[in-house]
Every structure is written in structure tokens, then in C-alpha cells.
């Protein structure tokens, strides 16, 4: 059987993938999808095995990692990717990847 997703699914994913430099709220996502947030959460849990906000944060971090790997310093990257503090970015990065963003700059040291 083909994978058939609801109409709102594509809209929600598209917005989350495009908006990787700012936080999208659950209310905003529900408005974009024109579906109750509980439906969105349930669908994400079933098909993505995560919540929509955790999925979006993962996209943020993948984008941030890509920027750092291309040579951008991680403090600037943190703010450009929508994190409100360098420490919050660092903690989220460690949780996602198991090492600090400073490890990507080649010298193994964080610059905070």
C-alpha cells in the first residue's frame, strides 16, 4: 500500500524545513496545518517517533552543524539559527551529537 499522509502533513513539514533559523510554536504549526495540535503531535509520534518541536529542533541543529562545518563560528551560528543563548545552543548540540560545537572547528576547544 502506498504511504498516504493527510493533506496538512506536507505543509507542516515544508514550513518546518524552511524555517530553520527561528522557533515555530505549536500554535503557529497548528494554524499553518489547519489541524488541532494534538492531531499533529499524535501523527508525529506515530510516524516520526518524536514530537514536532523536537523534530524542528533537530532540523535547527543539523543546519547549525552544517554552518559550523563550513567554517562559521558557533557563537554566531547559534544566534543565526534562532537560539536565544550560546549555552542553550551548546547544551542542545551536546544532547543531539554527543560533543560540543567547538569540536567541529578543528581545535577541539569551545570558544565561550
Coordinates of N, CA and C in Angstrom, one line a residue, residues 31-108:
X31 N -1.9 26.3 13.1 CA -2.6 27.3 12.2 C -2.2 27.0 10.8
X32 N -0.9 26.8 10.5 CA -0.4 26.5 9.2 C -1.1 25.2 8.6
X33 N -1.2 24.2 9.5 CA -1.7 22.9 9.1 C -3.2 22.9 9.1
X34 N -3.8 23.9 9.8 CA -5.3 23.9 9.9 C -5.8 22.6 10.6
X35 N -5.0 22.2 11.6 CA -5.4 21.0 12.3 C -5.0 21.2 13.8
X36 N -5.8 20.6 14.7 CA -5.5 20.7 16.1 C -4.1 20.2 16.4
X37 N -3.4 20.9 17.3 CA -2.0 20.5 17.7 C -2.0 19.0 18.2
X38 N -3.0 18.6 18.9 CA -3.0 17.2 19.4 C -2.9 16.2 18.3
X39 N -3.6 16.5 17.2 CA -3.5 15.6 16.0 C -2.1 15.6 15.4
X40 N -1.5 16.8 15.3 CA -0.2 16.9 14.8 C 0.8 16.1 15.7
X41 N 0.7 16.3 17.0 CA 1.6 15.6 17.9 C 1.5 14.1 17.8
X42 N 0.2 13.6 17.7 CA -0.1 12.2 17.6 C 0.5 11.6 16.3
X43 N 0.4 12.4 15.2 CA 0.9 11.9 13.9 C 2.4 11.9 13.9
X44 N 3.0 12.9 14.5 CA 4.5 12.9 14.6 C 5.0 11.7 15.4
X45 N 4.3 11.5 16.6 CA 4.7 10.4 17.4 C 4.6 9.1 16.7
X46 N 3.6 8.9 15.9 CA 3.4 7.6 15.2 C 4.3 7.5 14.0
X47 N 4.5 8.5 13.2 CA 5.3 8.3 12.0 C 6.8 8.8 12.1
X48 N 7.1 9.7 13.1 CA 8.4 10.2 13.2 C 9.1 9.8 14.5
X49 N 8.3 9.2 15.4 CA 8.7 8.7 16.7 C 9.3 9.9 17.5
X50 N 8.8 11.0 17.3 CA 9.2 12.2 18.1 C 8.1 13.2 18.1
X51 N 8.3 14.3 18.8 CA 7.3 15.4 18.7 C 7.6 16.4 17.6
X52 N 6.7 17.2 17.2 CA 7.0 18.2 16.2 C 8.1 19.2 16.6
X53 N 8.1 19.6 17.9 CA 9.1 20.6 18.3 C 10.5 20.0 18.4
X54 N 10.6 18.7 18.8 CA 11.9 18.1 18.9 C 12.4 17.8 17.4
X55 N 11.5 17.5 16.5 CA 11.9 17.3 15.1 C 12.4 18.6 14.6
X56 N 11.7 19.7 14.9 CA 12.1 21.0 14.4 C 13.5 21.4 15.0
X57 N 13.7 21.2 16.2 CA 15.0 21.5 16.9 C 16.1 20.7 16.2
X58 N 15.8 19.5 15.9 CA 16.8 18.6 15.2 C 17.2 19.3 13.8
X59 N 16.2 19.8 13.1 CA 16.5 20.5 11.9 C 17.4 21.7 12.1
X60 N 17.1 22.5 13.1 CA 17.9 23.6 13.5 C 19.3 23.2 13.7
X61 N 19.5 22.1 14.5 CA 20.8 21.7 14.8 C 21.6 21.1 13.6
X62 N 20.9 20.5 12.7 CA 21.5 20.0 11.5 C 22.0 21.2 10.7
X63 N 21.2 22.2 10.6 CA 21.6 23.4 9.8 C 22.8 24.1 10.5
X64 N 22.7 24.2 11.8 CA 23.8 24.8 12.6 C 25.1 24.0 12.4
X65 N 25.0 22.7 12.5 CA 26.2 21.9 12.3 C 26.8 22.1 10.9
X66 N 26.0 22.2 9.9 CA 26.4 22.4 8.6 C 27.2 23.7 8.4
X67 N 26.6 24.8 9.1 CA 27.3 26.1 9.0 C 28.6 26.1 9.7
X68 N 28.7 25.4 10.8 CA 30.0 25.3 11.6 C 31.0 24.5 10.8
X69 N 30.6 23.4 10.2 CA 31.5 22.6 9.3 C 32.0 23.4 8.1
X70 N 31.2 24.4 7.7 CA 31.7 25.3 6.6 C 32.6 26.4 7.0
X71 N 32.8 26.5 8.3 CA 33.8 27.5 8.8 C 33.2 28.6 9.7
X72 N 31.9 28.7 9.8 CA 31.3 29.8 10.6 C 31.5 29.5 12.1
X73 N 31.8 30.5 12.9 CA 32.0 30.3 14.3 C 30.6 29.9 15.0
X74 N 30.7 29.1 16.0 CA 29.5 28.6 16.5 C 28.7 29.6 17.4
X75 N 29.3 30.6 17.9 CA 28.5 31.6 18.6 C 27.6 32.4 17.7
X76 N 28.1 32.8 16.5 CA 27.3 33.5 15.5 C 26.2 32.5 15.0
X77 N 26.6 31.3 14.7 CA 25.7 30.3 14.2 C 24.6 30.1 15.2
X78 N 24.8 30.0 16.5 CA 23.8 29.8 17.5 C 22.7 30.9 17.4
X79 N 23.1 32.1 17.3 CA 22.1 33.2 17.2 C 21.4 33.2 15.8
X80 N 22.2 33.0 14.8 CA 21.6 32.9 13.4 C 20.6 31.8 13.3
X81 N 20.7 30.8 14.0 CA 19.8 29.6 13.9 C 18.7 29.7 14.9
X82 N 18.5 30.8 15.6 CA 17.4 31.1 16.4 C 17.5 30.7 17.9
X83 N 18.7 30.3 18.3 CA 18.8 30.0 19.7 C 19.0 31.3 20.5
X84 N 18.4 31.4 21.6 CA 18.4 32.6 22.4 C 19.7 32.8 23.2
X85 N 20.4 31.7 23.5 CA 21.7 31.9 24.2 C 22.7 30.9 23.7
X86 N 23.9 31.2 23.9 CA 25.0 30.3 23.4 C 25.0 29.0 24.3
X87 N 24.7 29.2 25.6 CA 24.7 28.0 26.4 C 23.6 27.0 26.1
X88 N 22.4 27.6 25.7 CA 21.3 26.7 25.3 C 21.6 26.0 24.0
X89 N 22.3 26.7 23.1 CA 22.7 26.1 21.8 C 23.7 25.0 22.1
X90 N 24.7 25.3 23.0 CA 25.7 24.3 23.3 C 25.1 23.1 23.9
X91 N 24.2 23.2 24.9 CA 23.6 22.1 25.6 C 22.8 21.3 24.6
X92 N 22.0 21.9 23.7 CA 21.2 21.2 22.7 C 22.1 20.5 21.7
X93 N 23.2 21.1 21.4 CA 24.1 20.4 20.4 C 24.8 19.2 21.1
X94 N 25.2 19.3 22.3 CA 25.8 18.2 23.0 C 24.7 17.0 23.1
X95 N 23.5 17.4 23.5 CA 22.4 16.4 23.6 C 22.2 15.7 22.3
X96 N 22.2 16.4 21.2 CA 22.0 15.8 19.9 C 23.2 15.0 19.3
X97 N 24.4 15.5 19.5 CA 25.5 14.9 18.8 C 26.6 14.3 19.8
X98 N 26.5 14.6 21.0 CA 27.4 13.9 22.0 C 28.7 14.6 22.1
X99 N 28.9 15.8 21.5 CA 30.1 16.6 21.7 C 29.7 18.0 21.5
X100 N 30.7 18.9 21.9 CA 30.4 20.3 21.8 C 30.6 20.8 20.4
X101 N 29.9 22.0 20.0 CA 30.1 22.5 18.7 C 31.5 23.0 18.4
X102 N 32.3 23.3 19.5 CA 33.7 23.7 19.3 C 34.5 22.6 18.8
X103 N 34.1 21.3 18.9 CA 34.9 20.2 18.4 C 34.9 20.2 16.8
X104 N 34.0 20.9 16.2 CA 33.9 21.0 14.8 C 34.9 22.0 14.2
X105 N 35.4 22.9 15.0 CA 36.3 23.9 14.4 C 37.7 23.4 14.3
X106 N 38.0 22.2 14.7 CA 39.3 21.6 14.4 C 40.3 21.7 15.6
X107 N 40.1 22.6 16.6 CA 41.0 22.6 17.7 C 40.5 21.9 18.9
X108 N 39.2 21.5 18.9 CA 38.6 20.8 20.0 C 38.2 21.6 21.2

